[in-house]
């Protein structure tokens, strides 16, 4: 059976891949297990050297891969080029930091000398979403491979072509069966989690993550889950309004809002509320919506009609409950939606509670920093959060229940920081030395000190 991938602008097929039959998945995993000992025994430095050879091959095909990414997923071409480039350029340096993070450590006291090793688990299932269809596989697969695991990747059924093209480049520099790819939807994902894998590394929705956690629990399989978010932005009364509104516009509408750390809830100190909304509306009005393959487009389409309908339903329900449209409308041709600014929202509305994953900025006024903190934390999610302001910004930031918090900037950290969700946005984490080590089993070997 073929899985057809559709262009969200035209609804025309971009291409297709062969769906992996569910009953073939145990055999794929068995092949990964057979390939494991030789891959493990190469050692991290040699594994890294081989994987790094994929970097220049990805860059050689930058234009072709970026066009495919845009055709399949809809994001504007410059963003697609940036995503592809980030997975090819500097791959050798990125791998060097992973190798370093995995180095053994010596622990000694007066009686004992211990070597702490970081060994591979075995077979890793990597299951990924469509919104960053190369970076999301890259962030899980590369550290898993460098750590010595063999990997079976199940990319999103929405973006199989670009993930397949990327995986084939890696396969061209790897021994047979060290990286395999299975295609399909959640049925294939479930079959892979249920197969004889040792570690499940997953990026996707909270619901699917919860399902994977319980499915893996029976055999205590290791899981790393990077899940959805409902990120707040707090604009304190001494914030630089232009910078705060500029950030809000970029971070609510980037990738048509289809980013796990999109700003989805905005809490503004009441005296600044109207001026902030006016600036946000101006910024939204300046954005160009259209086919991401055309020059000058800021917002491409939503990934599909279902995701668009999810956003429309939330916005219409909010409007029916008293919210106001400050900009945009929950309507558009095909999979398109304009940027939407909502005011007069509250936490009884789904748009302030459930992940939207669309181009919607919802703004609510607050009276005190304590109230802003309480509103921001009133969610089971805890991925990113951002505070704009000065006097109380640090104390507010420290009280936010999120894994990644930015003050007067986005939530991502300095080089070497992990990508980490708190509460129900994550279970384990990846990236940076701390994250790379999540793909390895710690073992200690001790001897008496002589
Ligand atoms: P999704 O959960 O629907 O699907 C993700 C992947 O899991 C797909 O490959 C899908 O086929 C598979 N899948 C679905 N149900 C499964 C199950 N029960 N068992 C095994 N596999 C299953 O998510 P999506 O719609 O592809 O992506 C959007 C979601 O991903 C959003 O919630 C977004 O916030 C989240 N996301 C999180 C991060 C992060 O770093 N925290 C990054 C990107 C996206």
Coordinates of C-alpha atoms and ligand atoms in Angstrom, one line a residue:
X1 CA 0.0 0.0 0.0
X2 CA 1.2 3.5 -0.8
X3 CA 1.2 6.5 1.5
X4 CA 0.5 9.6 -0.6
X5 CA 1.9 12.9 0.6
X6 CA -0.1 15.9 -0.3
X7 CA 0.9 19.5 -0.9
X8 CA -1.2 21.6 1.6
X9 CA -1.4 24.5 -0.9
X10 CA -2.8 22.6 -3.9
X11 CA -3.9 19.3 -2.3
X12 CA -2.0 17.6 -5.1
X13 CA 0.2 14.6 -4.5
X14 CA 3.9 15.4 -4.0
X15 CA 4.9 11.7 -4.1
X16 CA 4.4 8.5 -2.2
X17 CA 6.2 5.9 -0.1
X18 CA 5.4 2.3 0.6
X19 CA 3.6 1.8 3.9
X20 CA 5.4 -0.7 6.1
X21 CA 2.9 -3.5 7.0
X22 CA 2.4 -3.7 10.7
X23 CA 3.3 -7.4 10.7
X24 CA 6.7 -6.6 9.1
X25 CA 7.8 -4.3 11.9
X26 CA 9.1 -7.1 14.3
X27 CA 11.4 -8.2 11.5
X28 CA 12.7 -4.6 11.0
X29 CA 13.5 -4.4 14.7
X30 CA 15.1 -7.9 14.6
X31 CA 17.4 -6.6 11.8
X32 CA 18.2 -3.5 13.9
X33 CA 19.1 -5.8 16.8
X34 CA 21.3 -8.0 14.6
X35 CA 23.2 -4.9 13.5
X36 CA 23.6 -3.6 17.0
X37 CA 26.8 -5.4 18.4
X38 CA 29.0 -4.4 15.5
X39 CA 27.8 -0.8 15.6
X40 CA 28.2 -0.6 19.4
X41 CA 31.7 -2.1 19.2
X42 CA 33.0 0.6 16.8
X43 CA 33.1 3.1 19.7
X44 CA 31.6 6.6 19.9
X45 CA 34.4 8.4 18.1
X46 CA 34.4 6.1 15.0
X47 CA 30.6 6.1 14.9
X48 CA 30.6 9.9 15.1
X49 CA 33.2 10.1 12.3
X50 CA 31.0 8.0 10.0
X51 CA 27.7 9.8 10.8
X52 CA 29.4 13.2 10.2
X53 CA 30.1 12.3 6.6
X54 CA 26.3 12.9 6.0
X55 CA 26.7 16.6 6.7
X56 CA 28.2 17.6 3.4
X57 CA 25.9 15.3 1.5
X58 CA 22.9 17.0 3.1
X59 CA 24.3 20.5 2.2
X60 CA 25.0 19.4 -1.4
X61 CA 21.3 18.7 -1.8
X62 CA 20.1 21.8 0.2
X63 CA 18.0 23.3 -2.6
X64 CA 16.3 20.1 -3.6
X65 CA 15.6 19.1 0.1
X66 CA 14.3 22.5 1.0
X67 CA 11.9 22.6 -2.0
X68 CA 10.6 19.1 -1.1
X69 CA 10.1 20.2 2.5
X70 CA 8.1 23.3 1.5
X71 CA 6.0 21.3 -1.0
X72 CA 5.2 18.6 1.5
X73 CA 4.7 20.7 4.7
X74 CA 4.0 24.2 3.5
X75 CA 6.5 26.3 5.4
X76 CA 8.1 29.2 3.5
X77 CA 11.2 28.2 1.5
X78 CA 13.7 30.3 3.5
X79 CA 12.6 28.6 6.7
X80 CA 12.8 25.2 5.0
X81 CA 16.4 26.0 3.8
X82 CA 17.3 27.1 7.3
X83 CA 16.0 23.8 8.7
X84 CA 17.8 21.7 6.2
X85 CA 21.0 23.7 6.7
X86 CA 20.9 23.3 10.4
X87 CA 21.0 19.5 10.0
X88 CA 23.9 19.5 7.7
X89 CA 26.2 22.5 8.6
X90 CA 28.3 21.9 11.6
X91 CA 27.2 18.3 11.9
X92 CA 30.8 17.3 12.7
X93 CA 31.0 19.8 15.6
X94 CA 27.6 18.7 16.9
X95 CA 28.7 15.1 16.9
X96 CA 32.0 16.0 18.7
X97 CA 29.9 17.4 21.6
X98 CA 27.9 14.2 21.7
X99 CA 31.0 12.1 21.8
X100 CA 32.4 14.2 24.6
X101 CA 29.2 14.0 26.6
X102 CA 29.4 10.2 26.4
X103 CA 33.0 9.9 27.7
X104 CA 33.5 7.6 30.7
X105 CA 34.1 9.3 34.0
X106 CA 36.4 8.2 36.8
X107 CA 35.1 8.4 40.4
X108 CA 37.5 7.7 43.2
X109 CA 37.5 7.7 47.0
X110 CA 40.0 6.2 49.5
X111 CA 38.7 2.6 49.0
X112 CA 37.3 2.4 45.5
X113 CA 38.0 3.3 41.9
X114 CA 34.9 3.4 39.7
X115 CA 34.6 3.9 36.0
X116 CA 31.2 5.3 34.9
X117 CA 30.4 4.1 31.4
X118 CA 27.7 5.4 29.1
X119 CA 26.7 2.5 27.0
X120 CA 24.0 2.2 24.3
X121 CA 20.6 0.7 25.2
X122 CA 20.3 -1.4 22.0
X123 CA 17.5 -0.7 19.5
X124 CA 15.9 2.8 19.7
X125 CA 12.5 3.6 18.1
X126 CA 12.4 7.2 17.1
X127 CA 8.9 8.5 16.3
X128 CA 8.6 12.1 15.1
X129 CA 6.0 14.8 14.0
X130 CA 5.6 16.9 10.9
X131 CA 6.2 20.5 11.9
X132 CA 10.0 20.4 11.7
X133 CA 10.1 17.2 9.5
X134 CA 13.9 17.1 9.3
X135 CA 15.1 18.7 12.5
X136 CA 12.8 16.5 14.7
X137 CA 14.2 13.2 13.4
X138 CA 17.7 14.8 13.5
X139 CA 17.4 15.8 17.2
X140 CA 16.6 12.2 18.2
X141 CA 18.3 10.0 15.7
X142 CA 21.8 11.6 15.7
X143 CA 22.4 11.3 19.5
X144 CA 20.9 7.9 19.5
X145 CA 23.2 6.6 16.8
X146 CA 26.3 8.3 18.2
X147 CA 25.6 6.7 21.6
X148 CA 25.7 3.3 19.8
X149 CA 22.1 2.4 19.4
X150 CA 20.7 1.2 16.2
X151 CA 17.6 3.1 15.2
X152 CA 14.2 2.5 13.6
X153 CA 12.7 5.8 12.6
X154 CA 8.9 6.3 12.1
X155 CA 8.4 9.8 10.7
X156 CA 5.0 11.5 10.5
X157 CA 2.6 10.2 8.0
X158 CA 2.2 13.9 6.9
X159 CA 5.8 14.3 5.8
X160 CA 7.2 10.9 4.8
X161 CA 9.1 12.1 1.7
X162 CA 11.4 14.6 3.3
X163 CA 12.1 12.3 6.3
X164 CA 12.8 9.5 3.9
X165 CA 15.2 11.6 1.8
X166 CA 17.1 12.6 4.9
X167 CA 17.3 9.1 6.3
X168 CA 18.5 7.7 3.0
X169 CA 21.4 10.2 3.1
X170 CA 22.4 8.9 6.5
X171 CA 21.9 5.3 5.4
X172 CA 24.4 5.9 2.6
X173 CA 27.2 6.5 5.2
X174 CA 26.1 3.8 7.8
X175 CA 26.4 0.0 7.9
X176 CA 23.3 -1.9 6.8
X177 CA 20.3 -1.8 9.2
X178 CA 21.9 0.6 11.6
X179 CA 19.2 3.1 10.6
X180 CA 16.0 1.9 9.2
X181 CA 12.7 3.7 8.4
X182 CA 9.2 2.5 8.7
X183 CA 6.3 4.4 7.2
X184 CA 2.7 4.7 8.2
X185 CA 0.5 6.3 10.8
X186 CA -0.1 5.7 14.5
X187 CA -0.7 2.0 13.8
X188 CA 2.9 1.6 12.7
X189 CA 4.0 3.8 15.6
X190 CA 2.1 1.5 18.1
X191 CA 3.5 -1.6 16.5
X192 CA 7.1 -0.2 16.8
X193 CA 6.6 0.7 20.4
X194 CA 5.3 -2.8 21.0
X195 CA 8.1 -4.5 19.2
X196 CA 11.4 -5.6 20.8
X197 CA 12.9 -2.1 21.2
X198 CA 14.8 -0.9 24.2
X199 CA 14.2 2.8 24.0
X200 CA 11.4 4.9 22.5
X201 CA 12.4 8.5 21.7
X202 CA 9.2 10.4 20.8
X203 CA 8.4 13.9 19.8
X204 CA 4.7 14.7 19.3
X205 CA 1.4 15.3 21.0
X206 CA 0.7 14.9 24.7
X207 CA -2.0 12.3 24.0
X208 CA 0.2 10.1 21.9
X209 CA 3.0 10.5 24.5
X210 CA 0.7 9.3 27.3
X211 CA -0.3 6.3 25.2
X212 CA 3.4 5.4 24.5
X213 CA 4.3 5.8 28.2
X214 CA 1.6 3.2 29.2
X215 CA 2.4 0.9 26.2
X216 CA 6.1 0.9 27.1
X217 CA 5.4 0.5 30.8
X218 CA 4.6 -3.2 30.8
X219 CA 8.2 -4.1 30.0
X220 CA 9.7 -0.9 31.6
X221 CA 11.1 0.2 28.2
X222 CA 13.0 3.5 28.4
X223 CA 11.1 6.4 27.0
X224 CA 12.0 10.0 26.1
X225 CA 8.9 12.1 25.4
X226 CA 9.0 15.7 24.0
X227 CA 5.4 16.8 23.9
X228 CA 3.1 19.6 23.2
X229 CA 2.9 23.0 24.9
X230 CA 0.7 26.0 25.6
X231 CA 3.4 28.6 26.1
X232 CA 2.6 31.8 28.0
X233 CA 4.1 35.2 27.4
X234 CA 3.9 37.6 30.3
X235 CA 4.3 41.4 29.5
X236 CA 5.0 43.2 32.8
X237 CA 4.2 46.9 33.3
X238 CA 7.7 48.1 32.7
X239 CA 8.3 46.0 29.5
X240 CA 9.6 47.5 26.3
X241 CA 6.3 47.3 24.4
X242 CA 7.8 47.3 20.9
X243 CA 10.1 44.5 21.6
X244 CA 7.4 42.5 23.4
X245 CA 4.9 42.9 20.6
X246 CA 7.5 42.1 18.0
X247 CA 8.4 38.9 19.9
X248 CA 4.8 38.0 20.3
X249 CA 4.1 38.4 16.5
X250 CA 7.1 36.3 15.5
X251 CA 6.5 33.6 18.1
X252 CA 2.8 33.3 17.7
X253 CA 2.7 33.2 13.9
X254 CA 6.1 31.6 13.0
X255 CA 5.5 28.3 11.0
X256 CA 1.8 29.3 11.0
X257 CA 1.8 28.8 14.7
X258 CA 2.7 25.1 14.3
X259 CA 5.6 25.2 16.7
X260 CA 5.7 23.4 20.1
X261 CA 7.1 26.6 21.8
X262 CA 4.7 29.0 20.0
X263 CA 3.4 31.8 22.2
X264 CA -0.2 30.7 22.5
X265 CA -1.3 32.7 25.6
X266 CA -0.3 36.3 26.2
X267 CA -0.9 38.0 29.6
X268 CA -0.4 41.8 29.6
X269 CA -0.3 44.2 32.5
X270 CA -3.6 46.1 32.2
X271 CA -2.1 49.6 31.7
X272 CA -0.2 48.3 28.7
X273 CA -2.9 46.1 27.2
X274 CA -4.4 48.3 24.6
X275 CA -1.1 49.7 23.3
X276 CA 0.3 46.1 23.2
X277 CA -2.7 44.8 21.2
X278 CA -2.4 47.8 18.8
X279 CA 1.2 46.9 18.1
X280 CA 0.5 43.2 17.8
X281 CA -2.3 43.9 15.3
X282 CA 0.0 46.1 13.2
X283 CA 2.6 43.4 13.1
X284 CA 0.0 40.8 12.2
X285 CA -1.3 43.0 9.4
X286 CA 2.2 43.2 7.9
X287 CA 2.5 39.4 7.5
X288 CA 2.0 37.9 4.0
X289 CA 0.0 34.7 3.9
X290 CA 0.5 32.4 0.8
X291 CA 2.2 29.6 -0.9
X292 CA 5.6 29.1 0.9
X293 CA 7.3 28.4 -2.4
X294 CA 6.7 32.0 -3.5
X295 CA 9.0 34.8 -2.5
X296 CA 8.0 37.2 0.3
X297 CA 5.6 34.8 2.1
X298 CA 5.6 34.8 5.9
X299 CA 2.9 32.3 6.7
X300 CA 2.3 29.2 4.6
X301 CA -0.8 27.0 4.9
X302 CA -1.7 24.8 7.9
X303 CA -0.5 21.2 7.4
X304 CA -3.9 19.9 6.6
X305 CA -7.7 20.6 6.7
X306 CA -8.0 18.7 10.1
X307 CA -5.5 20.9 11.8
X308 CA -7.1 24.0 10.4
X309 CA -10.5 22.9 11.6
X310 CA -9.1 22.3 15.1
X311 CA -7.9 25.9 15.2
X312 CA -11.2 27.3 13.7
X313 CA -13.2 25.4 16.2
X314 CA -11.2 26.8 19.2
X315 CA -11.4 30.4 17.8
X316 CA -15.2 30.2 17.1
X317 CA -15.9 28.7 20.5
X318 CA -13.9 31.6 22.1
X319 CA -15.8 34.1 20.1
X320 CA -19.1 32.5 21.1
X321 CA -18.1 32.8 24.7
X322 CA -17.3 36.5 24.5
X323 CA -13.8 36.9 23.1
X324 CA -13.2 39.6 20.4
X325 CA -11.3 39.4 17.2
X326 CA -8.7 42.2 17.2
X327 CA -7.3 41.0 13.9
X328 CA -8.0 38.2 11.4
X329 CA -10.8 35.8 11.0
X330 CA -11.1 32.1 11.4
X331 CA -11.6 31.6 7.7
X332 CA -9.4 31.1 4.7
X333 CA -9.1 29.3 1.3
X334 CA -8.1 25.6 1.5
X335 CA -5.6 25.0 4.4
X336 CA -4.9 28.7 4.8
X337 CA -5.6 30.9 7.8
X338 CA -4.6 34.5 8.5
X339 CA -2.9 35.5 11.7
X340 CA -5.5 35.9 14.3
X341 CA -5.4 38.2 17.4
X342 CA -8.0 37.5 20.1
X343 CA -8.7 39.6 23.1
X344 CA -11.2 39.3 26.0
X345 CA -10.2 35.6 26.5
X346 CA -10.3 33.7 29.8
X347 CA -9.3 30.3 31.1
X348 CA -12.8 28.9 30.7
X349 CA -12.1 28.8 26.9
X350 CA -10.3 25.9 25.2
X351 CA -8.1 28.5 23.3
X352 CA -6.5 29.3 26.7
X353 CA -6.3 25.6 27.9
X354 CA -5.7 23.2 25.0
X355 CA -2.9 23.4 22.5
X356 CA -3.9 25.4 19.5
X357 CA -1.0 24.8 17.1
X358 CA -2.1 27.5 14.7
X359 CA -1.6 31.2 14.0
X360 CA -3.5 32.5 17.0
X361 CA -2.3 35.0 19.6
X362 CA -4.8 35.2 22.5
X363 CA -4.4 38.2 24.9
X364 CA -5.7 38.6 28.4
X365 CA -5.0 41.5 30.8
X366 CA -3.7 41.0 34.4
X367 CA -3.4 43.3 37.4
X368 CA -0.5 42.0 39.5
X369 CA 2.6 39.8 38.8
X370 CA 1.2 37.2 41.2
X371 CA -2.0 36.9 39.0
X372 CA 0.1 36.7 35.9
X373 CA 2.2 33.8 37.4
X374 CA -1.0 32.0 38.5
X375 CA -2.6 32.3 35.0
X376 CA 0.6 31.2 33.3
X377 CA 0.9 28.1 35.5
X378 CA -2.8 27.2 35.2
X379 CA -2.1 24.5 32.6
X380 CA -0.9 20.9 32.6
X381 CA 1.7 21.9 30.0
X382 CA 5.1 23.2 30.9
X383 CA 7.3 23.5 27.8
X384 CA 8.4 27.1 27.3
X385 CA 7.5 30.5 28.8
X386 CA 8.7 34.0 28.2
X387 CA 8.6 37.2 30.4
X388 CA 9.1 40.7 29.1
X389 CA 9.9 43.4 31.7
X390 CA 12.6 44.5 34.1
X391 CA 11.9 45.0 37.9
X392 CA 10.0 41.7 38.6
X393 CA 11.1 39.7 35.5
X394 CA 13.6 37.4 37.2
X395 CA 11.4 36.6 40.1
X396 CA 8.4 36.0 37.8
X397 CA 10.6 33.8 35.6
X398 CA 11.7 31.6 38.5
X399 CA 8.1 31.0 39.5
X400 CA 7.0 29.7 36.1
X401 CA 6.4 26.0 35.8
X402 CA 8.1 25.5 32.5
X403 CA 11.2 23.7 31.3
X404 CA 12.6 26.6 29.3
X405 CA 12.1 30.2 30.3
X406 CA 13.3 33.3 28.5
X407 CA 13.5 36.9 29.9
X408 CA 13.1 39.6 27.2
X409 CA 13.9 36.9 24.6
X410 CA 12.8 33.5 23.4
X411 CA 12.9 30.5 25.7
X412 CA 15.7 28.5 24.0
X413 CA 19.0 28.4 26.0
X414 CA 22.6 29.0 25.2
X415 CA 24.6 26.4 23.3
X416 CA 24.8 23.2 25.4
X417 CA 21.3 23.8 26.9
X418 CA 18.9 20.9 26.9
X419 CA 15.5 21.0 25.1
X420 CA 13.3 20.2 28.0
X421 CA 9.6 20.3 28.9
X422 CA 8.3 20.3 32.5
X423 CA 4.9 18.9 33.7
X424 CA 3.0 17.1 30.9
X425 CA 5.2 18.7 28.1
X426 CA 8.0 16.2 28.6
X427 CA 9.2 13.0 30.2
X428 CA 13.0 13.0 29.8
X429 CA 14.6 15.4 27.4
X430 CA 17.2 15.8 24.7
X431 CA 20.0 18.1 23.4
X432 CA 23.1 19.5 25.1
X433 CA 25.4 17.2 27.1
X434 CA 22.7 16.4 29.6
X435 CA 20.2 15.5 26.8
X436 CA 22.7 13.4 24.8
X437 CA 23.3 11.2 27.8
X438 CA 19.6 10.2 27.9
X439 CA 20.3 8.0 24.9
X440 CA 22.8 5.9 27.0
X441 CA 22.6 3.5 29.9
X442 CA 24.9 4.4 32.8
X443 CA 26.9 1.5 34.1
X444 CA 29.6 1.5 36.8
X445 CA 32.5 -0.8 37.1
X446 CA 34.4 -0.6 40.4
X447 CA 37.7 -2.0 41.8
X448 CA 39.3 -1.6 45.2
X449 CA 41.8 1.2 45.2
X450 CA 45.3 -0.2 45.7
Ligands
LIG1 P1 1.2 13.3 16.9 O1 1.4 12.9 18.4 O2 -0.1 13.1 16.3 O3 2.2 12.3 16.0 C1 3.6 12.3 16.2 C2 4.1 11.0 15.7 O4 3.6 9.9 16.5 C3 3.6 10.6 14.3 O5 4.7 10.0 13.6 C4 2.4 9.7 14.5 O6 2.2 8.8 13.5 C5 2.9 8.9 15.8 N1 1.9 8.4 16.7 C6 0.7 9.0 16.9 N2 0.1 8.3 17.9 C7 0.9 7.3 18.3 C8 0.9 6.2 19.3 N3 -0.2 6.1 20.1 N4 1.9 5.4 19.4 C9 3.0 5.6 18.6 N5 3.1 6.5 17.7 C10 2.1 7.4 17.5 O7 1.8 14.7 16.7 P2 1.9 15.6 15.4 O8 0.5 16.1 15.1 O9 2.6 14.9 14.4 O10 2.8 16.8 15.9 C11 2.3 17.9 16.6 C12 2.6 17.7 18.1 O11 4.0 17.6 18.3 C13 2.2 19.0 18.9 O12 1.6 18.6 20.1 C14 3.5 19.6 19.2 O13 3.5 20.5 20.3 C15 4.4 18.4 19.4 N6 5.8 18.8 19.2 C16 6.6 18.8 20.3 C17 7.9 19.2 20.2 C18 8.8 19.3 21.4 O14 10.1 19.4 21.3 N7 8.3 19.3 22.7 C19 8.5 19.5 19.0 C20 7.6 19.4 17.8 C21 6.3 19.1 18.0

